[in-house]
Tab-separated table of C-alpha atoms and ligand atoms in Angstrom:
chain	number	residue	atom	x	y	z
P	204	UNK	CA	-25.878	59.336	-126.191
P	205	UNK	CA	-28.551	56.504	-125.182
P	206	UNK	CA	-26.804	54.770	-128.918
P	207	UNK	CA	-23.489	55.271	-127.248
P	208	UNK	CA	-24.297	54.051	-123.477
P	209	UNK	CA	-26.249	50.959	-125.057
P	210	UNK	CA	-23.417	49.931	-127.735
P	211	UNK	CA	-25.320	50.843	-130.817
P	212	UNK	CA	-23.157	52.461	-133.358
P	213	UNK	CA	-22.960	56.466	-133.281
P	214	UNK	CA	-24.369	56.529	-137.131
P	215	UNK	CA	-28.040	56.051	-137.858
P	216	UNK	CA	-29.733	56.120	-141.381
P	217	UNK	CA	-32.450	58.630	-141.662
P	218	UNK	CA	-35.125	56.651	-141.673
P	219	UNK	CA	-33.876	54.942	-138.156
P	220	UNK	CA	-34.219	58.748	-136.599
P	221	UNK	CA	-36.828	60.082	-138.196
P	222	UNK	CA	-38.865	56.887	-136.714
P	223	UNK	CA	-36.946	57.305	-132.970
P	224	UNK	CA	-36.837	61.053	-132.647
P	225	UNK	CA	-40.063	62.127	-134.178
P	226	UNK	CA	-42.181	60.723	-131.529
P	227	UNK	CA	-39.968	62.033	-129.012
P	228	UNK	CA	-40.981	65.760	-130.462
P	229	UNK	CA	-43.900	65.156	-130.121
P	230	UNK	CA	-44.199	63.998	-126.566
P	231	UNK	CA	-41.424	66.552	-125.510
P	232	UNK	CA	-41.078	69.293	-127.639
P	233	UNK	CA	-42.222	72.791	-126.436
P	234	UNK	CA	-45.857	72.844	-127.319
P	235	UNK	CA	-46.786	74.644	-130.582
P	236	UNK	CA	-42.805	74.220	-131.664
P	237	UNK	CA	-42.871	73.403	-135.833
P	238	UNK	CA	-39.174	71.258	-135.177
P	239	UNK	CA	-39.824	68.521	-137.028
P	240	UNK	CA	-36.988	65.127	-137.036
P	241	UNK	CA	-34.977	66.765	-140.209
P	242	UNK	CA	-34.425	69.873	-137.954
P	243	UNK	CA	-31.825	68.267	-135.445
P	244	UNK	CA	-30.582	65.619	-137.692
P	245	UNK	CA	-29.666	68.398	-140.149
P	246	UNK	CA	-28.724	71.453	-138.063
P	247	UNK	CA	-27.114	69.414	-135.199
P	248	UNK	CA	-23.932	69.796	-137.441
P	249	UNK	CA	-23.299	72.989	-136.087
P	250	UNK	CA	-22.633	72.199	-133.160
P	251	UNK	CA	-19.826	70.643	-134.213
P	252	UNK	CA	-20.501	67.384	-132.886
P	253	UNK	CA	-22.280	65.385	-135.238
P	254	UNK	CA	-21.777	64.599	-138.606
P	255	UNK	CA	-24.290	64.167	-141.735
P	256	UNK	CA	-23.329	61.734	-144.379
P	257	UNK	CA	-25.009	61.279	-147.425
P	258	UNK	CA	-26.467	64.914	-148.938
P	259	UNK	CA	-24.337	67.577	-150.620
P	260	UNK	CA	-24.712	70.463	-147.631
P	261	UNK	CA	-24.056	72.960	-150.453
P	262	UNK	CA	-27.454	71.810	-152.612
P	263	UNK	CA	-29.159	71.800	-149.227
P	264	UNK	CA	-30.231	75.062	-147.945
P	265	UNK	CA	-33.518	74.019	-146.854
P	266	UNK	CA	-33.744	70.316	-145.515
P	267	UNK	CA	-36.820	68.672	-146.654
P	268	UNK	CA	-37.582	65.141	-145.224
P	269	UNK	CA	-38.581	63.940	-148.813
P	270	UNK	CA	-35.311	64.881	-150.210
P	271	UNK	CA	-33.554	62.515	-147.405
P	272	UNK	CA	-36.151	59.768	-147.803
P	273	UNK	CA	-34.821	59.945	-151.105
P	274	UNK	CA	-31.093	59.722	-150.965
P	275	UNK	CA	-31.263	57.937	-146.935
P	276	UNK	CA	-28.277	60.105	-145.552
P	277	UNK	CA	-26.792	58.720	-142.171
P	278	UNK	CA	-26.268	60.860	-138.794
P	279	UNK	CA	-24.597	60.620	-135.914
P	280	UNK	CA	-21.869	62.313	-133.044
P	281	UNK	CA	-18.377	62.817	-134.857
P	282	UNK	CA	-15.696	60.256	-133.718
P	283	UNK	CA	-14.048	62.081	-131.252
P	284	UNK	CA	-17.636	63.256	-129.609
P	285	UNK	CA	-18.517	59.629	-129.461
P	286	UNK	CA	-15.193	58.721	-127.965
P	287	UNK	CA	-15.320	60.785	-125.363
P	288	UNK	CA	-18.866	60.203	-124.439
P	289	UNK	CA	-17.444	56.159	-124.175
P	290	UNK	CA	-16.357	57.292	-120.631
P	291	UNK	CA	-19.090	57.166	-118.291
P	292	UNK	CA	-18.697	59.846	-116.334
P	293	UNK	CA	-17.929	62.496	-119.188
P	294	UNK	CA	-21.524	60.609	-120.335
P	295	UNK	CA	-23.067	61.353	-117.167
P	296	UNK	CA	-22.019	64.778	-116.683
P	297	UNK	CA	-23.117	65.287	-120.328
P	298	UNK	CA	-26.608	63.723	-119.685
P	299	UNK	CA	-27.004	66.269	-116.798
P	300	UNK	CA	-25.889	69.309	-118.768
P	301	UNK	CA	-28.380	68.597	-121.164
P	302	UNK	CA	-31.171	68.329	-118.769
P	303	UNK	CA	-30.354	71.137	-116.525
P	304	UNK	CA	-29.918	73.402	-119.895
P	305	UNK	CA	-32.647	71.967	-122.638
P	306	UNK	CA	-34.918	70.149	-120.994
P	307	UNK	CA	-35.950	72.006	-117.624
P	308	UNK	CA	-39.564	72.211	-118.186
P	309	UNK	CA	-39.986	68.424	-119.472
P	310	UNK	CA	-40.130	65.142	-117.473
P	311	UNK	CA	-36.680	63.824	-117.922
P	312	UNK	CA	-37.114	61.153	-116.061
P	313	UNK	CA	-40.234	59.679	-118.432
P	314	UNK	CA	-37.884	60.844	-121.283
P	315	UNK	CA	-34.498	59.155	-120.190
P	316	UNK	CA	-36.633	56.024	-119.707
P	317	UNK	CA	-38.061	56.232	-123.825
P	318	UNK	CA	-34.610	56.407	-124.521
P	319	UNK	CA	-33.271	53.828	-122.979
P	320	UNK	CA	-31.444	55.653	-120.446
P	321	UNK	CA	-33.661	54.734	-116.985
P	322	UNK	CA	-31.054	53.183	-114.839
P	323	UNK	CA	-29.625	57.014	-114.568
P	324	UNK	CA	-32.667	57.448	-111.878
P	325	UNK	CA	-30.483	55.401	-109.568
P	326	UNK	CA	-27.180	54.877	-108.573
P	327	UNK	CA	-27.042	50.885	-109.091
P	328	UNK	CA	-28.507	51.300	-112.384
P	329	UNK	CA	-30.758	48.629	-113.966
P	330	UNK	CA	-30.171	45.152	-113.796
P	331	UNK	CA	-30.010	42.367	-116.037
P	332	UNK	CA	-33.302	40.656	-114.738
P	333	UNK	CA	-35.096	43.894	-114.172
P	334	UNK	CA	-34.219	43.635	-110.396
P	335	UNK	CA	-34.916	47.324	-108.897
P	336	UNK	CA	-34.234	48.829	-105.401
P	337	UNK	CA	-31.526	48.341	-103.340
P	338	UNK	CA	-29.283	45.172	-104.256
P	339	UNK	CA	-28.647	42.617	-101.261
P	340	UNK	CA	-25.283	41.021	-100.235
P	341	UNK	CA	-25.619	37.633	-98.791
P	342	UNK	CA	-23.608	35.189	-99.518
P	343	UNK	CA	-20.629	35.707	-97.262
P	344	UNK	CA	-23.196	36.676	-93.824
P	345	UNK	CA	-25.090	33.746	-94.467
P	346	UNK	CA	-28.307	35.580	-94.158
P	347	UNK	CA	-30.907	33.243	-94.129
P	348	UNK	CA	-33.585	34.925	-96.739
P	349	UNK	CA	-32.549	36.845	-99.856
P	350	UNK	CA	-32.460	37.448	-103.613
P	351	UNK	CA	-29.708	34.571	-103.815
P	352	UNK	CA	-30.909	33.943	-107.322
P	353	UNK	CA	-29.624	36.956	-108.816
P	354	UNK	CA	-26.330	35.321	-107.941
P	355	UNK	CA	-26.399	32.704	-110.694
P	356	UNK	CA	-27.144	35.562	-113.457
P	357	UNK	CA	-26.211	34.097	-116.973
P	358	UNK	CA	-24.138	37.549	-117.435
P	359	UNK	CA	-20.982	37.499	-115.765
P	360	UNK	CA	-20.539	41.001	-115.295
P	361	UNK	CA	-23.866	41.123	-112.679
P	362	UNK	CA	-21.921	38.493	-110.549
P	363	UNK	CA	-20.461	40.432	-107.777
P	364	UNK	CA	-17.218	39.746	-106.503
P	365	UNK	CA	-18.464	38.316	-102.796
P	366	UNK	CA	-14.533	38.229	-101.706
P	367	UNK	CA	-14.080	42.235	-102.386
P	368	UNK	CA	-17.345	42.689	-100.774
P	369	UNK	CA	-16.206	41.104	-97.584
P	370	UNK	CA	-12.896	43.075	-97.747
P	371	UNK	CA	-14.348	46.010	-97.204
P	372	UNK	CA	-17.105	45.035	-94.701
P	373	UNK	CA	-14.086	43.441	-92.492
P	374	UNK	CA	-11.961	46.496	-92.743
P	375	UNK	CA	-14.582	48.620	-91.231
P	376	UNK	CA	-15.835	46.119	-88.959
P	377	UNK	CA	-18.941	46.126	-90.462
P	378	UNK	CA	-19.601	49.974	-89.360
P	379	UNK	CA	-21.374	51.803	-91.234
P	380	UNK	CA	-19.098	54.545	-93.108
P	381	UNK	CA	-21.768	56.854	-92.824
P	382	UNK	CA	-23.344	56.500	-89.361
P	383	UNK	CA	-21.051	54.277	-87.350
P	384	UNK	CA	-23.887	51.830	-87.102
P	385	UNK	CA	-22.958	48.114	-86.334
P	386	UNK	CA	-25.993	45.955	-86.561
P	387	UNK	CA	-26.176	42.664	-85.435
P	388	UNK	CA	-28.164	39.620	-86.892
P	389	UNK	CA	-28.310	36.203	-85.980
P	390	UNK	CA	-25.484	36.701	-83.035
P	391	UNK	CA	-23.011	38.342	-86.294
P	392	UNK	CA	-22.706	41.572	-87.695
P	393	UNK	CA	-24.443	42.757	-90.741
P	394	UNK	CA	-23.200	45.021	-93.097
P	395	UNK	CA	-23.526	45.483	-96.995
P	396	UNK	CA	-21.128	46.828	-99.318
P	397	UNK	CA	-22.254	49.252	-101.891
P	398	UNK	CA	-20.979	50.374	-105.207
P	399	UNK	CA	-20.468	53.887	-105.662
P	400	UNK	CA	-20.567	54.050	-109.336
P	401	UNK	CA	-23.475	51.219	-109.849
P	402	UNK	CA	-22.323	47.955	-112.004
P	403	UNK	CA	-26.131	48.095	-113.522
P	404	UNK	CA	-26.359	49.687	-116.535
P	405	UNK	CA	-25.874	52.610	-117.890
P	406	UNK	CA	-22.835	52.716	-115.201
P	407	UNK	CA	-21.031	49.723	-115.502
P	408	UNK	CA	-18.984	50.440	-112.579
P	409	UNK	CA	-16.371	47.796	-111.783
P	410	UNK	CA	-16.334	45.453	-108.856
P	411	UNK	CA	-13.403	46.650	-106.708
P	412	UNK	CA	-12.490	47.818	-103.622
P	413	UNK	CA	-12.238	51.514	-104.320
P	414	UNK	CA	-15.424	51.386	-105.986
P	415	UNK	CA	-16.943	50.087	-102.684
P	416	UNK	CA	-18.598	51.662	-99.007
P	417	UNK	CA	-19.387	49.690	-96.294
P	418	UNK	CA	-23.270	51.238	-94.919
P	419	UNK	CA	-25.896	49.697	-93.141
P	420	UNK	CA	-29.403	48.834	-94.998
P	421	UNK	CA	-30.416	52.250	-94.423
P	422	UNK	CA	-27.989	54.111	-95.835
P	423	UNK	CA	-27.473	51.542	-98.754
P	424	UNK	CA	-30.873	52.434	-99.451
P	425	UNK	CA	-30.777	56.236	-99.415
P	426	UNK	CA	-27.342	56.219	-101.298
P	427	UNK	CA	-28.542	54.192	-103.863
P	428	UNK	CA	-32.076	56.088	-104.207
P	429	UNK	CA	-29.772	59.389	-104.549
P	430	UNK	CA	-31.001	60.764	-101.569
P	431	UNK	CA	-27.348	61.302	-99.960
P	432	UNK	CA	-23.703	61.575	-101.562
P	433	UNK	CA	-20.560	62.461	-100.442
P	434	UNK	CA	-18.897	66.131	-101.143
P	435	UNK	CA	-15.576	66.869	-102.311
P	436	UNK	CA	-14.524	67.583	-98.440
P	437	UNK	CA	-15.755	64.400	-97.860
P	438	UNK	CA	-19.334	65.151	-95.965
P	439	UNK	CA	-22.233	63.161	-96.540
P	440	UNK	CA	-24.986	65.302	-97.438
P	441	UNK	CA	-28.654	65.122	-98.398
P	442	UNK	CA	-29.764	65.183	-102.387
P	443	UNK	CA	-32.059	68.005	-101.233
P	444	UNK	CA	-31.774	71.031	-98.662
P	445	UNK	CA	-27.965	70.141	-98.632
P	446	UNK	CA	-27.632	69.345	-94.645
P	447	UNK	CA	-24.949	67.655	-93.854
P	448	UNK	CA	-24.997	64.158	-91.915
P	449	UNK	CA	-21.100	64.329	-91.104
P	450	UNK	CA	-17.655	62.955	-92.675
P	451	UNK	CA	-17.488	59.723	-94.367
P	452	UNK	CA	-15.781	57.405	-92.366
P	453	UNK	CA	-12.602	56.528	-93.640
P	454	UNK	CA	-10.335	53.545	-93.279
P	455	UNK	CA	-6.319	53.707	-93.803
P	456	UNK	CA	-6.343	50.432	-95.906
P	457	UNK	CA	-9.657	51.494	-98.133
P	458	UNK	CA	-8.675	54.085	-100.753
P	459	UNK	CA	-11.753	55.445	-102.439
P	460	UNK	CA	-11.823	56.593	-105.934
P	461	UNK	CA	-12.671	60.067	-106.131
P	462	UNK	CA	-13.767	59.465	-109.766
P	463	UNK	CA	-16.569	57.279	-108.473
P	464	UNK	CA	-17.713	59.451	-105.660
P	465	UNK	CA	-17.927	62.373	-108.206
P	466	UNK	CA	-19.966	60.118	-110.842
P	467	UNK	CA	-22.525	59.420	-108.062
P	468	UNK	CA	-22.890	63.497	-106.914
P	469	UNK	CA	-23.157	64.147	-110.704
P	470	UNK	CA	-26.343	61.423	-110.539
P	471	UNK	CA	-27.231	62.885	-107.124
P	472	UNK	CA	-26.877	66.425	-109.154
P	473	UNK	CA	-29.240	64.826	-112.246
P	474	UNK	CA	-32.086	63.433	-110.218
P	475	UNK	CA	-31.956	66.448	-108.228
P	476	UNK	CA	-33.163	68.366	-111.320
P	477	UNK	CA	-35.597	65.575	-112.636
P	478	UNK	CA	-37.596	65.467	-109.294
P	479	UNK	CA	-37.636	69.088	-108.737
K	1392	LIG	ZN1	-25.623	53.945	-91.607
């Protein structure tokens, strides 16, 4: 999945996995377990969503890593597993499954980060220039400190649409959506817009309106650290314990995407396991 999410192609020669996923049992395998690399890139066929090329299965009952250092087979998710796992949110919810099944007693957050998968810890996702925390909006308040830099990243897809932000900020007044808040700096209001499914990787959300909230720094913060998300009812609620903090605020001319709210409850739902 970390192949998929980072653009590497779904097939890998043995040698390429015996070298990635070795170490990994080592470091995160049940102790005293004998599951050596050859194990899953063998036997992961029956789940029936990878694929082995390369060995006769017949003349294999036994899988040996000499025999595939030998003939270097390739492995990977079947075409249509690795299709569907292209959508992020089927990724997402497929990340979590795994944890909350497999991996209960391990540190998934030290072992999403080995393989390549770290921005799932938070809802903006990593950054281009390694950039962590809460992201800033400041062109269009004029604040007078800032990251501005981030602004001029060399990839475009970091460079956030400032006229969408300041759509939504202006249709709800700068108010929070959460808490009704309306701060004032520097004789204006003050609001930030956040993305609900982060535009970091490994989300890539888009830069539109109905991926948008307006909150104040506070809640920016705690919805982007996972510590609140909104319910299918439409309550924000608290990562852990559950209480609720009351309904969203909505606005008539800001449709949000349901898809996007549910992709950041299924990271809520994730880091909710991994910090258990
Ligand atoms: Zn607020």
């Amino acid at each position: 999945m970390s192949r998929i999410a980072t653009g590497k192609p779904r097939m890998a020669p043995w040698s390429c996995f015996r070298a990635e996923v070795g170490p990994l049992l080592v470091e995160f395998g049940l102790s005293g377990s004998k599951v050596t690399p050859e194990d899953p890139f063998w036997h992961l066929r029956e789940s029936g969503l990878w694929e082995v090329h390369g060995v006769q299965s017949d003349s294999t009952p036994t899988v040996q890593a000499g025999a595939f250092d030998e003939v270097q087979p390739v492995a990977g998710l079947t075409h249509a597993a690795a299709e569907l796992l292209q959508n992020p949110l089927t990724r997402l919810e497929a990340v979590a499954r795994l944890c909350s099944t497999y991996l209960r007693g391990v540190d998934q957050r030290a072992l999403l980060s080995r393989v390549g998968l770290a921005g799932y810890a938070t809802a903006d996702g990593l950054l281009d220039d390694g950039e962590e925390g809460p992201t800033q909006e400041v062109a269009d308040e004029g604040r007078a400190t800032g990251p501005t830099a981030r602004r001029d990243a060399t990839s475009s897809r970091l460079i956030r649409d400032a006229a969408v932000a300041k759509r939504v900020k202006e249709l709800h007044g700068h108010a929070c959506q959460v808490c009704g808040t309306r701060l004032q700096y520097k004789h204006r209001p003050y609001s930030e817009a956040a993305h609900i499914r982060g535009l970091g990787s490994p989300h890539d959300g888009p830069d539109e309106l109905q991926n948008l909230l307006c909150l104040c720094p506070n809640h920016h913060v705690l919805f982007d650290g996972l510590e609140i998300y909104i319910d299918v009812e439409g309550i924000v609620r608290r990562t852990h314990g559950g209480d609720a903090l009351g309904q969203l605020r909505r606005h008539v001319g800001h449709q949000v995407d349901e898809t996007y709210l549910r992709y950041h409850r299924t990271l809520c739902g994730l880091n909710g396991l991994t910090t258990e």
